[in-house]
XYZ file of C-alpha atoms in Angstrom:
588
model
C 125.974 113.549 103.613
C 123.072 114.818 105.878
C 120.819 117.588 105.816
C 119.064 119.956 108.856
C 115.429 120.757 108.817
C 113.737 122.827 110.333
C 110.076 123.177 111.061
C 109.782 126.963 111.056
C 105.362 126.541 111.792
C 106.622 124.565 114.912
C 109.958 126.571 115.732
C 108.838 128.589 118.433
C 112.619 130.202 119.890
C 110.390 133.528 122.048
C 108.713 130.073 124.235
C 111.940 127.813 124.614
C 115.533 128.474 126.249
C 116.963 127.915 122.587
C 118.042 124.234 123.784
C 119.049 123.423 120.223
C 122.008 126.289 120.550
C 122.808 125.647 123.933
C 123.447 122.038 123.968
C 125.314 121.582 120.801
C 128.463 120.545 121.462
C 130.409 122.396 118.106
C 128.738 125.008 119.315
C 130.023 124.630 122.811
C 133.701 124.062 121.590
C 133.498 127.501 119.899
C 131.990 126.856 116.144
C 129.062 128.449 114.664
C 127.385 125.249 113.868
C 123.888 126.793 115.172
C 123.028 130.674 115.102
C 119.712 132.394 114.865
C 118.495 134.512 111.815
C 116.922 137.967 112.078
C 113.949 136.138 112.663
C 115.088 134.986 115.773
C 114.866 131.478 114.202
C 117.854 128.830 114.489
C 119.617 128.250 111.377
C 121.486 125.297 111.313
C 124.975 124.681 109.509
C 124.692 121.602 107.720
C 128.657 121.787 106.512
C 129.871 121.638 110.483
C 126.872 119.531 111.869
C 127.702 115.795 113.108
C 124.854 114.580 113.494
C 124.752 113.617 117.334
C 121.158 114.742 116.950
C 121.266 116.102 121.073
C 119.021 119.374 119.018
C 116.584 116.742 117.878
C 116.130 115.209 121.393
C 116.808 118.489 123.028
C 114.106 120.867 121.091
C 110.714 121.172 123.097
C 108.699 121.646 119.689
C 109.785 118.779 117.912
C 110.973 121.190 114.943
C 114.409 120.222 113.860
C 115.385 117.223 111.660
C 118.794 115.779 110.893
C 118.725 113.292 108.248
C 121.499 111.418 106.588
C 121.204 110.983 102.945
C 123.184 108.674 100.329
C 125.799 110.684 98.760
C 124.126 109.759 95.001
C 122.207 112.689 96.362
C 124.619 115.535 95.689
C 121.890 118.102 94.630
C 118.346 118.845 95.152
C 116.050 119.133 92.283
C 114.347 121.949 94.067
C 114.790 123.161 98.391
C 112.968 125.356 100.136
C 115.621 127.989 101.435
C 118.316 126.653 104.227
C 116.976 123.885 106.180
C 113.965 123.591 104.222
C 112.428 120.650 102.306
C 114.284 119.182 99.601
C 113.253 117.458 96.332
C 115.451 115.274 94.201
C 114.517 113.787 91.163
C 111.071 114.806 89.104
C 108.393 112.364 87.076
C 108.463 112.609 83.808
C 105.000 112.808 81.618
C 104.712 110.755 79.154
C 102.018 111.244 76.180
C 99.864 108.786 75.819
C 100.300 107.007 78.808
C 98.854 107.619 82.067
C 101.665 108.397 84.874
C 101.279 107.395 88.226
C 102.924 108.956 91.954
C 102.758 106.850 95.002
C 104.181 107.653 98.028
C 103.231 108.754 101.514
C 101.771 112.606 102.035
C 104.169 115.433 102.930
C 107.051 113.932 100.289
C 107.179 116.275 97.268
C 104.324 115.375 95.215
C 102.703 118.598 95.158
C 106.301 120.217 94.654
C 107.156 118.388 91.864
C 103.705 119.289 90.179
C 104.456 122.817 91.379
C 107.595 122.313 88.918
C 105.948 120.434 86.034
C 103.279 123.134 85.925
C 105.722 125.926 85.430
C 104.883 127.448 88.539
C 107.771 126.935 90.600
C 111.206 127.207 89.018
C 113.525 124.981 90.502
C 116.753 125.847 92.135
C 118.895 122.956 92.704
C 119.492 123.908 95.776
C 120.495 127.624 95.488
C 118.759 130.938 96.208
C 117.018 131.475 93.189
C 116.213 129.357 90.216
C 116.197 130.165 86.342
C 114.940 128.434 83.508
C 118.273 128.772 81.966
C 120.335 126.521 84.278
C 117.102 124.161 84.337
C 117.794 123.422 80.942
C 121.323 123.294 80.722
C 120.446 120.760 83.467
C 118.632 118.735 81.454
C 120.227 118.920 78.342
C 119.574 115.645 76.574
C 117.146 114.019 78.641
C 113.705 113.725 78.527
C 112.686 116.590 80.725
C 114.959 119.198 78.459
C 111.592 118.980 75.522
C 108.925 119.488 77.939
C 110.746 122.867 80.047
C 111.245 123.961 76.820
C 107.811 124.197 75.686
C 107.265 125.224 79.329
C 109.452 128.005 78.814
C 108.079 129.544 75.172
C 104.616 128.953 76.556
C 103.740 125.935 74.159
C 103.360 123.671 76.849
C 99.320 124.446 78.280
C 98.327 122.476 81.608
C 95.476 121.453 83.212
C 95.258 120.696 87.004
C 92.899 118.792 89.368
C 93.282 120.610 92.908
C 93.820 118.005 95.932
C 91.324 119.051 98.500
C 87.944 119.677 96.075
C 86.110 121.255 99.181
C 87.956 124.722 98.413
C 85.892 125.044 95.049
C 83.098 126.793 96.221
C 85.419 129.357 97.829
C 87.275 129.979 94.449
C 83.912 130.071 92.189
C 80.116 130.269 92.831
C 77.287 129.923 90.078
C 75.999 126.717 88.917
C 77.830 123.686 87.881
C 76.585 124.398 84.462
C 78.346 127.400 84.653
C 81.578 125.969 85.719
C 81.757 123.113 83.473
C 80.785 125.387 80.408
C 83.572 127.533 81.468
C 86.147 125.231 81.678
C 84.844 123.031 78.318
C 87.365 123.904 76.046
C 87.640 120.822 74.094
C 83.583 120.693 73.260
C 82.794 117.475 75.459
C 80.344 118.715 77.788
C 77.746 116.508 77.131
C 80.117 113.559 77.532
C 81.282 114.654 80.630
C 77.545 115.110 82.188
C 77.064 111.916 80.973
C 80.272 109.986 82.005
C 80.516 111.136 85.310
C 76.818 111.195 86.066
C 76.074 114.900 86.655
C 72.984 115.237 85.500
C 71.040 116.057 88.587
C 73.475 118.550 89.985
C 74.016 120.395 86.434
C 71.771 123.094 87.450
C 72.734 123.011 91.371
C 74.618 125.729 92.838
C 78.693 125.077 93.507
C 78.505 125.897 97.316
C 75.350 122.884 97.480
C 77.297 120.053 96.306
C 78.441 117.440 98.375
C 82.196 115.978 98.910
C 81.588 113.220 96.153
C 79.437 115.890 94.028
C 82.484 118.207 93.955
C 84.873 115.405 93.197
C 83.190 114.813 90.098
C 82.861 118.282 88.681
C 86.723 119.053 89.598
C 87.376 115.618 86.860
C 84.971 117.273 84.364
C 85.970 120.824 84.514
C 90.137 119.434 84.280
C 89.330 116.931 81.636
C 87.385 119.297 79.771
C 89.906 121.841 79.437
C 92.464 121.796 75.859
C 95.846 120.717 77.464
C 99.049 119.139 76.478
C 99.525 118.103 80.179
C 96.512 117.067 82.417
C 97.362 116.212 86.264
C 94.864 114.567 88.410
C 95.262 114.879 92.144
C 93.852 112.081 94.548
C 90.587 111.067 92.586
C 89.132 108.933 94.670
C 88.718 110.720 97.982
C 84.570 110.843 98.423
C 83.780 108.917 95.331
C 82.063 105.488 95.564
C 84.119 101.915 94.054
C 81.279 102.807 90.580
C 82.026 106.568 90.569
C 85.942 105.706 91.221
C 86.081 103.630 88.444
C 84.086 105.436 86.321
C 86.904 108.214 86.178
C 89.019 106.154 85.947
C 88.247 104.798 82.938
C 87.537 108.708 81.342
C 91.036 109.050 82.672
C 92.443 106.250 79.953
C 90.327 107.888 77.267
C 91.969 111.303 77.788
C 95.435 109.486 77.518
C 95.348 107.943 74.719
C 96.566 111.103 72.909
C 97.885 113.143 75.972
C 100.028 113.128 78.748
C 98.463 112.612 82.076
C 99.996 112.242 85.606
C 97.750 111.058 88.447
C 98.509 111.136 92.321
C 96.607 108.132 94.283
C 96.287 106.290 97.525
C 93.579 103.847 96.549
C 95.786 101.294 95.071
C 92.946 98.802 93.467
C 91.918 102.032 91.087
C 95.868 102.965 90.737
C 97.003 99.479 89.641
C 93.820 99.871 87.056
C 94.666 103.299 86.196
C 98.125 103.589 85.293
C 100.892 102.675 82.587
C 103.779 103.157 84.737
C 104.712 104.564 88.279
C 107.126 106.657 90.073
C 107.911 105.850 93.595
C 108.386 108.723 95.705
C 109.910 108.351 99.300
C 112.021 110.353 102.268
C 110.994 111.778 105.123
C 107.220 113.805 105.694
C 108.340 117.091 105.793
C 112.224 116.813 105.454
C 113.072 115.816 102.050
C 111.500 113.255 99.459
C 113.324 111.312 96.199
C 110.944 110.594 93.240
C 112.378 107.490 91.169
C 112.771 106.887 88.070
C 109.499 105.746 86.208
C 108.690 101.614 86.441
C 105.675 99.032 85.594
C 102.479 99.247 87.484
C 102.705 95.696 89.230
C 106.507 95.769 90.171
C 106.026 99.738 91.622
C 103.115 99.005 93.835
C 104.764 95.941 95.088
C 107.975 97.617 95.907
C 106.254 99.872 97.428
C 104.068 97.547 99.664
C 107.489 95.660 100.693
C 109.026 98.526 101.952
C 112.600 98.077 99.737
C 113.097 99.401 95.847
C 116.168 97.130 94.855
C 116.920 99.088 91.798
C 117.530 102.143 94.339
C 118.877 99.314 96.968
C 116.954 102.043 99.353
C 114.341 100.443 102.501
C 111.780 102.644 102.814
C 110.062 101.257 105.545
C 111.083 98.693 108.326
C 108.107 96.293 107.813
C 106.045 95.578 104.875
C 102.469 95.952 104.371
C 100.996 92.854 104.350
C 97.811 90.963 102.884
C 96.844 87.887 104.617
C 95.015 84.900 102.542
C 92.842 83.257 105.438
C 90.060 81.248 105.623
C 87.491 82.400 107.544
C 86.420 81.849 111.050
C 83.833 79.177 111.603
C 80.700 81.025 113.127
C 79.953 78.629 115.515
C 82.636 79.111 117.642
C 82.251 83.153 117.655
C 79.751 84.590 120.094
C 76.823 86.887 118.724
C 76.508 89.869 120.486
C 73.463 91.371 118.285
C 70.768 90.280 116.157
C 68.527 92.990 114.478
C 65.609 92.026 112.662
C 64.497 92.929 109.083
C 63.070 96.099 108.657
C 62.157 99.070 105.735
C 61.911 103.076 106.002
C 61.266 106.271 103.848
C 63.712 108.534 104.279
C 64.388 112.106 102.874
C 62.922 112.781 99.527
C 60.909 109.993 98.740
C 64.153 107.486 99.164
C 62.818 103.474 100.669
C 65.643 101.463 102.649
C 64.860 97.809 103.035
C 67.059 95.640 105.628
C 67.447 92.506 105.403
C 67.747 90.642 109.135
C 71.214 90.017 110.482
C 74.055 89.453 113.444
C 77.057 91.346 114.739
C 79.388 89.213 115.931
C 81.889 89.965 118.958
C 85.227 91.400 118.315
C 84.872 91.448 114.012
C 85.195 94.428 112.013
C 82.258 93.999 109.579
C 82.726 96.278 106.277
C 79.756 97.650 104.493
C 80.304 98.576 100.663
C 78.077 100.184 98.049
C 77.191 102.909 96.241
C 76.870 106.543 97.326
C 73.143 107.635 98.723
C 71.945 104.222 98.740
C 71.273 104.303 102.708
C 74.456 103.392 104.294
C 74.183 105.661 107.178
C 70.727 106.048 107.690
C 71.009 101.681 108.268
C 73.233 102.495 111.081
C 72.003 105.053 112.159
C 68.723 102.753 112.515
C 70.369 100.459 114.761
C 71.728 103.317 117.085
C 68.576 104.424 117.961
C 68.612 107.835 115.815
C 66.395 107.090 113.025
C 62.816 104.899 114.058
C 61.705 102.204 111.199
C 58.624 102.113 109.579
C 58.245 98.541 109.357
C 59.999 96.499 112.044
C 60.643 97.007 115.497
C 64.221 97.857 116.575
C 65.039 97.866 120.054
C 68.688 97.003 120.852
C 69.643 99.473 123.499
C 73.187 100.037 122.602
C 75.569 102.219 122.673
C 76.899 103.450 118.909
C 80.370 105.368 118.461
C 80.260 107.179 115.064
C 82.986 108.775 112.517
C 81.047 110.249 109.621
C 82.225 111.115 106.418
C 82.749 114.693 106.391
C 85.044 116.135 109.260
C 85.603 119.566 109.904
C 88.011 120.625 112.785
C 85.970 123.834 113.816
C 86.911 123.628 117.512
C 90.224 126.011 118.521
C 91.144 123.405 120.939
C 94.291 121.469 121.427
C 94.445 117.588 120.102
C 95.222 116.750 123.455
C 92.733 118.283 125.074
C 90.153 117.181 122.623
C 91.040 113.809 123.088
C 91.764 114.063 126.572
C 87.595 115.160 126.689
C 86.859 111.979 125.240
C 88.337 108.994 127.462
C 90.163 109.221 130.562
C 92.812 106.295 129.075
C 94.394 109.339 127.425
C 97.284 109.345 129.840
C 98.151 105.614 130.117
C 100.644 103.582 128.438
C 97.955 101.451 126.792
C 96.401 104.274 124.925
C 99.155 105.764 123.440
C 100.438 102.410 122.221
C 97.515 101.124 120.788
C 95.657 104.232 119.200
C 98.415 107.449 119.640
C 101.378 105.726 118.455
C 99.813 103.459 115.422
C 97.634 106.528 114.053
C 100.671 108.841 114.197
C 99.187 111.199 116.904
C 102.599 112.564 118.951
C 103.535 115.327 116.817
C 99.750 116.547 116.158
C 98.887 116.580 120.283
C 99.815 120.414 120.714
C 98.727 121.435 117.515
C 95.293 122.804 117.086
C 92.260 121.182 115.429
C 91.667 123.985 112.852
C 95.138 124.362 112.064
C 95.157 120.305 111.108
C 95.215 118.962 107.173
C 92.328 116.195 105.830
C 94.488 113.693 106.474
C 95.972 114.465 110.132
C 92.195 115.412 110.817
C 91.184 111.953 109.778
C 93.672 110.334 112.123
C 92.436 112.006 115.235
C 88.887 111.192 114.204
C 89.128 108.131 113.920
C 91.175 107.626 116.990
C 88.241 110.039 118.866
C 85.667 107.284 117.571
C 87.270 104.511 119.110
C 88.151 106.575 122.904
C 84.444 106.759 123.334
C 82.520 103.818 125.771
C 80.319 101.909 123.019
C 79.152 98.640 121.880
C 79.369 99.462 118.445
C 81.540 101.524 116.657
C 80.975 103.198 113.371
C 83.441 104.483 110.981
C 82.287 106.170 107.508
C 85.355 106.542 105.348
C 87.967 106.107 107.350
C 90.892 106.426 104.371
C 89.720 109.516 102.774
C 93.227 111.687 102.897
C 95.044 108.846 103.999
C 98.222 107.787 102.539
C 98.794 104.465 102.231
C 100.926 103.825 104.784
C 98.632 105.496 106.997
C 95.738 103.382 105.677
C 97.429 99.817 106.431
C 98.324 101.219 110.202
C 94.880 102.615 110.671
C 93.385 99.139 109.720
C 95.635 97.393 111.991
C 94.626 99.736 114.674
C 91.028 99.507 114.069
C 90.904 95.498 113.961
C 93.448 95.010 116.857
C 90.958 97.667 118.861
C 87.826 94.947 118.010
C 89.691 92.068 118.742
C 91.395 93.418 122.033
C 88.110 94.719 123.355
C 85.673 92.034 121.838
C 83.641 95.007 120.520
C 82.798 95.020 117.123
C 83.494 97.524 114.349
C 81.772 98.690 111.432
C 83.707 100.223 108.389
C 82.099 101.719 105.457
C 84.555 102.109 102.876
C 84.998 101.963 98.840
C 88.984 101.399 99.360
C 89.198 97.692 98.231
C 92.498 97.438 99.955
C 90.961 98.659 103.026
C 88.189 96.102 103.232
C 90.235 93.193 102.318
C 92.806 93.811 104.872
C 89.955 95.163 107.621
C 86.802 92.686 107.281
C 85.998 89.162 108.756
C 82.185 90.055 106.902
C 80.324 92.091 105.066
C 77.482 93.852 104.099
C 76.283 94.782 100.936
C 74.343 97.285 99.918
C 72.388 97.292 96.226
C 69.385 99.424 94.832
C 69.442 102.486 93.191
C 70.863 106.083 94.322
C 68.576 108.088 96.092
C 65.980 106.213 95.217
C 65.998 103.003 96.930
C 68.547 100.902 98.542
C 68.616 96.965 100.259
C 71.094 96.408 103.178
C 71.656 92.674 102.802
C 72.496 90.012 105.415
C 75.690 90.185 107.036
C 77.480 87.302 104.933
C 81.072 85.901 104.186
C 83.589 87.833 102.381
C 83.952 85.599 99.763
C 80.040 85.884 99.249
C 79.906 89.174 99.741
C 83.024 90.328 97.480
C 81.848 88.210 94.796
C 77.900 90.066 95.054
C 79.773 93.395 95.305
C 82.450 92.589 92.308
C 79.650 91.111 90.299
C 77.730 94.113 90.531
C 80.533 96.106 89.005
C 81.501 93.812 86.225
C 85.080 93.738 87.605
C 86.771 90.442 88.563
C 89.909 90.294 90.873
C 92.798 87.942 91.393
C 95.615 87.547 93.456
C 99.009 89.115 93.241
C 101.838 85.978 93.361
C 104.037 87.809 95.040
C 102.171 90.025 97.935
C 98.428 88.687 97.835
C 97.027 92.111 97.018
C 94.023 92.687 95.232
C 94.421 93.452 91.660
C 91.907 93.804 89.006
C 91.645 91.773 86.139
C 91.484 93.622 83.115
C 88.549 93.378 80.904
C 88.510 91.141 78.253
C 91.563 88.759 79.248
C 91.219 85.671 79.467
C 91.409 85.971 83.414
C 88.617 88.067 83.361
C 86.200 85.568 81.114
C 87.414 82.557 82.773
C 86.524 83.979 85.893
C 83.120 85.641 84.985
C 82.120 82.270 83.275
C 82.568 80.473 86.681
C 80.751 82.952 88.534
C 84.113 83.902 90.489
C 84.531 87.557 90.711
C 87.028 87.101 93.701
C 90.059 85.978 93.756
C 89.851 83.210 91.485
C 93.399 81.835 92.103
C 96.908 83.311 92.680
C 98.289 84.845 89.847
C-alpha cells in the first residue's frame, strides 16, 4: 500500500514544465495516473501509481511524496483531501493520569488534538466526516465515551496554544485581566503563586517576555473548569526551576482530570507523565500515533529508533548517550583565561564572575535560572558590555544566537546564509552544517515564511558560518524536536572539535547539556536581582551544584544511559541526597 503527497505551499506547476506528468511512465503508456485539478495543481492517482518515484526525483520544488505504508494501515483516522496528510490512530485521555505525545514536529500531533478538541471531525479518509460514523467507529472502545460527550456538549476542553508569542495578538490588557478571565475554577491566587507571577500580574500582555508568556498561557489553561486539559510544548522559554515548577502543577491538575501534554524536553517528560503515545511517519506526509505505553519503555523506544510491539524502525540510527570520563585538562590547550570581575546592570541587578578558562575545541554549557545574568556574562567577554570591577581585555571575536529569533528579513535561506560565509557552496558546508540541521528543503523558502523550529535551525547554523573565536548559542532547542535536538548537538560539538574553536551553549534542556558539554558553568543568585557566574568546572561538579540547587537527583537509565530523574522520596532519591550525589549516582 502507498500513498502520494503533495506539497500544495511548494507545488508551483505556472514555474515548472509539469516534470511530474511528463515523465511518468503510466502516464506515458496512456493511463491517467497524474492529471492536474482546476487549480492547475497535479493530482496524483494513488490506485495506478508504482511507485518508481521518477516524480519525486523529477519535481523542481521538492513537493511530491510517495510513501509506502504497511497494509495494517487500511484507513486513515483523519486526511487532508487527496494527497494530503494522513493520520492513523488517536491518543486516548485518560482521567487522572497525565498523557504524554512524543514524536518529531510536522507528524499529527496538532491534528489529533484538532480531533480530541471537537474541532475537526474526522473523516477516515473520505470527503467529509460526521460524528455519526465516528462513533459507529468506535463502538466499544475507549474513544466511543469521550466523542460522545464530545458530541452532546458534556465534554468542556481547555487548550494550551503551541507558539505562546501569538497571545498578545489575540488579547491585550493586563495579565491580571487575563488570568481573572480565564479563572474559572477559583485558583488564582495559587496560580500567581505557583508559577511565580507576581511581578508581571499588573504588566501589560504585549510587555511580557517569551518565558513570561509561557507561564501565563499554564495559568490561564489550568485555571479554566475542564474535563479535558491539553498542554502544548511547556517548556519552550522556561528555565530547568520554572520547567519543573509546571510540571509539578501539571500532576496536581491530574489527579482528578484528564490531561494530555505534547513535549520535546524529555528529562521534564519522563517526570511528567503516566504513560506515552509514540507518534511517527513522515514530516508532512502522514504520521501513526500508537497505542498508549509506560513512560520509561516509550522514551526508550523512541530514543532507539524501533517500537517492537509495532515491529516498525523509525529511524536508521539511535540517539545515543555516551557515559565518558572526562578529558584530563592537562593535555587540552587553553585558548582563554578571563579574570574575575562584577557589574550593575539594568535595574539595580549586580553580576559577579568568578575567574575562569575556555578551553580549545569544548563546548562549555552554562545553566541557571532565567534573568540571573547569563547573557550579559558573555556578552562581557565579547567586548559589548564594560565591567565595573575587573579589567577585560581579550580581543576576540564572539559569534552569537540569542534567545528570541524573529525572521523579519524577506530574503531567501540561501541567500541569507550565502551573506554569511563564503563555504556556502562547498561540499564541506553542506555536509557538516546543511545536511545535519536539515537545511535542503528550507534553502528557497523565505525567512518570514519559516516556523520556530525551521527558524531555529538556520540560526543556529548562521551562528556557526560566521569567522569567530567564540561562539555563543542561547537556547538552541527551543522548537526543536527531539530528533532535531540530538542532530543539532552533534553538529554543534563536531563544529568545536573540527575547528578547535570552542562553543558556548546556554540551555535548560538536560538532555541537551549532557549529550553537548565537556564543562560547565553555573550560574546561582537570585532573579533580577543578583547573579554569580562560577568557575568553569567538571560536569560531574557542576551537574551535581546545578541538581543540588533544584532538589532533584538523577540516575542512569540501564538500558540507554539517559538522564532520568529520580522521583522524590524513593529510596534512590534519599540514598543519593544523603551521599551528596545528585548525578548519576549509578546505573539503574
Amino acid at each position: 500500500m502507498r500513498i502520494a503527497i503533495l506539497n500544495r505551499d511548494r507545488c508551483q506547476p505556472r514555474r515548472c514544465s509539469h516534470e511530474c506528468e511528463k515523465y511518468c511512465p503510466r502516464v506515458r503508456t496512456g493511463d491517467e495516473t497524474i492529471v492536474f485539478g482546476e487549480d492547475g495543481k497535479p493530482i496524483i492517482s494513488e490506485e495506478m501509481c508504482v511507485g518508481c518515484g521518477i516524480c519525486i526525483n523529477r519535481c523542481p520544488f521538492d513537493a511530491i511524496m510517495i510513501i509506502g505504508l504497511p497494509e495494517e494501515l487500511d484507513k486513515p483516522t483523519h486526511r487532508y483531501g487527496q494527497n494530503g496528510f494522513a493520520l492513523y490512530g488517536l491518543p486516548i485521555p485518560q482521567k487522572g493520569r497525565v498523557t504524554g505525545i512524543l514524536g518529531p514536529n510536522g507528524i499529527g500531533k496538532s491534528t489529533a488534538v484538532k480531533i480530541l478538541s471537537g474541532s475537526l471531525i474526522p473523516n477516515f479518509g473520505e470527503e467529509k466526516g460526521d460524528w455519526d460514523t465516528v462513533l459507529e467507529y468506535y463502538s466499544g472502545t475507549a474513544l466511543y465515551d469521550y466523542f460522545r460527550d464530545i458530541v452532546s456538549g458534556k465534554m468542556k476542553i481547555s487548550q494550551k496554544p503551541q507558539y505562546v508569542d501569538m497571545i498578545p495578538k489575540a488579547f491585550s490588557g493586563k495579565t491580571r485581566d487575563l488570568l481573572k478571565k480565564a479563572d474559572e475554577r477559583g485558583v488564582f491566587d495559587y496560580l500567581v503563586e505557583k508559577l511565580d507571577l507576581g511581578n508581571i500580574i499588573d504588566r501589560d500582555i504585549s510587555n511580557l517576555s517569551g518565558g513570561e508568556l509561557q507561564r501565563v498561557a499554564i495559568a490561564a489553561c489550568a485555571g479554566k473548569e475542564a474535563d479535558f486539559y491539553f498542554f502544548d510544548e511547556i517548556s519552550s522559554y522556561l528555565d530547568i526551576y520554572q520547567r519543573i515548577n509546571s510540571a509539578r502543577l501539571i500532576q496536581e491538575l491530574a489527579e482528578e482530570k484528564a490531561v494530555m501534554v505534547v513535549e520535546h524536553d524529555l528529562a521534564i517528560l519522563d517526570m511528567l507523565a503516566d504513560v506515552v503515545h509514540v507518534a511517527y511517519g513522515v514530516s508532512g506526509g502522514y504520521g501513526v500515533i500508537t497505542y498508549p505505553k509506560g513512560v520509561r519503555i516509550s522514551i526508550n523506544q523512541y530514543l532507539k529508533g524501533y517500537l517492537p510491539e509495532e515491529n516498525v524502525r523509525i529511524r536508521p540510527e539511535a540517539i545515543e548517550f555516551e557515559v565518558h570520563p572526562p578529558k584530563i585538562e592537562k593535555e587540552i590547550h587553553t585558548v582563554l583565561d578571563y579574570p574575575s570581575f562584577s557589574l550593575k546592570y539594568g535595574k539595580g541587578f549586580h553580576l559577579k564572575a568568578e575567574a575562569g578558562n575556555l578551553k580549545e575545541g569544548e563546548v562549555l554549557g552554562i545553566v541557571g535560572p532565567n534573568g540571573i545574568g547569563k547573557s550579559t556574562f558573555v556578552r562581557v567577554l565579547a567586548g559589548e558590555i564594560e565591567p565595573e570591577e575587573g579589567e577585560i581585555d581579550l580581543d576576540i571575536k564572539v559569534s552569537y544566537k540569542p534567545q528570541y529569533i524573529v525572521g523579519d528579513s524577506p530574503m531567501q535561506v540561501r541567500y541569507f546564509l550565502g551573506q554569511i560565509t563564503d563555504k556556502f557552496n562547498t561540499s564541506y558546508y553542506q555536509a557538516e552544517i546543511g545536511k545535519p540541521l536539515q537545511l535542503e528543503k528550507l534553502y528557497d523558502r523565505m525567512l518570514t515564511d519559516l516556523s520556530g523550529g525551521e527558524l531555529q535551525r538556520v540560526a543556529i547554523a548562521a551562528c556557526l558560518s560566521r569567522d569567530a573565536d567564540l561562539y555563543l548559542l542561547d537556547e538552541p532547542s527551543a522548537h526543536l524536536d527531539v530528533e532535531q535536538r540530538s542532530m543539532a548537538t552533534k553538529t554543534i560539538k563536531r563544529f568545536a572539535e573540527n575547528t578547535k574553536k570552542t562553543a558556548m551553549v546556554v540551555d535548560h534542556d538536560i538532555y541537551m547539556i549532557d549529550m553537548l558539554s565537556e564543562r560547565m558553568i553555573v550560574f546561582e543568585g537570585t532573579p533580577a536581582v543578583n547573579g554569580t557566574a562560577n568557575s568553569p568546572t567538571t560536569m560531574h561538579q557542576g551537574m551535581n551544584r546545578f541538581l543540588s540547587n533544584l532538589n532533584i537527583t538523577f540516575r542512569r537509565d540501564e538500558d540507554t544511559s539517559r538522564p532520568r530523574v529520580n522521583k522524590p522520596g524513593s529510596r534512590l532519591d534519599r540514598e543519593q541526597k544523603e551521599s551528596g550525589e545528585f548525578y548519576y549516582y549509578r546505573v539503574e
